[in-house]
């Protein structure tokens, strides 16, 4: 596609429920990143994929968070047993081969846990 | 871990003014320093990228500088316009994975 696509754009969920957030990177971009932007913490790195592998998961805040990428394309970020502190905007980015050139962000998914 | 700080947190200026946004980082072993713009409800737009071997980059009315020894970067905006109103984020990478460490941003308001 022309840009990085994220869905849904907004998600409201009840505390304790599981949620899945989807990211469609730019076609041909082998690297994919997830970030989280929350009021108290700013914009934080979560996980990095190169192809279907995740060589850097250091930003995942707890074992309730997981992500996968299939076919070197679409990625899903899953949050289990959501908590109110998980409320944030989740941003996805992709880049060609993991370089900073062509690094492109999606518009994000706003997650609200009530 | 790289810590990135931006000051001021917010800035309001009249149209036409020149202004400087500041960014500091704790680890001078950075690979890249990038300035982004974020508009409400939208993703991040890349403005200027400075590689570690470079001192500055310019694009139109924007100029960004990098001083690794002092751990600082500045974004200079000349002749500001209302359309420049947005949040400006500074971010640094420190390895080949190119994950960004972000500052908390400067929210700029340019008044007509």
Coordinates of C-alpha atoms in Angstrom, one line a residue, chain B residues 11-17 19 37 61 77 79-86 88 107-112:
Chain B
X11 CA 5.9 27.3 22.9
X12 CA 3.6 30.0 21.6
X13 CA 4.9 32.6 19.1
X14 CA 3.5 35.1 16.7
X15 CA 3.6 34.4 13.0
X16 CA 6.9 35.3 11.4
X17 CA 9.2 34.7 14.3
X19 CA 12.4 29.9 16.8
X37 CA 6.4 16.4 13.4
X61 CA 12.8 26.9 6.5
X77 CA 12.4 27.2 12.2
X79 CA 9.8 32.7 9.6
X80 CA 7.3 30.6 11.4
X81 CA 3.8 30.2 10.0
X82 CA 0.4 29.0 11.5
X83 CA 0.8 25.8 9.5
X84 CA 3.9 25.0 11.6
X85 CA 1.7 24.5 14.6
X86 CA 2.2 20.9 15.7
X88 CA 7.8 18.4 17.3
X107 CA 4.0 21.6 21.3
X108 CA 4.3 24.6 19.1
X109 CA 1.5 27.1 18.5
X110 CA 2.1 29.8 15.9
X111 CA -0.5 32.6 16.2
X112 CA -1.7 34.4 13.1

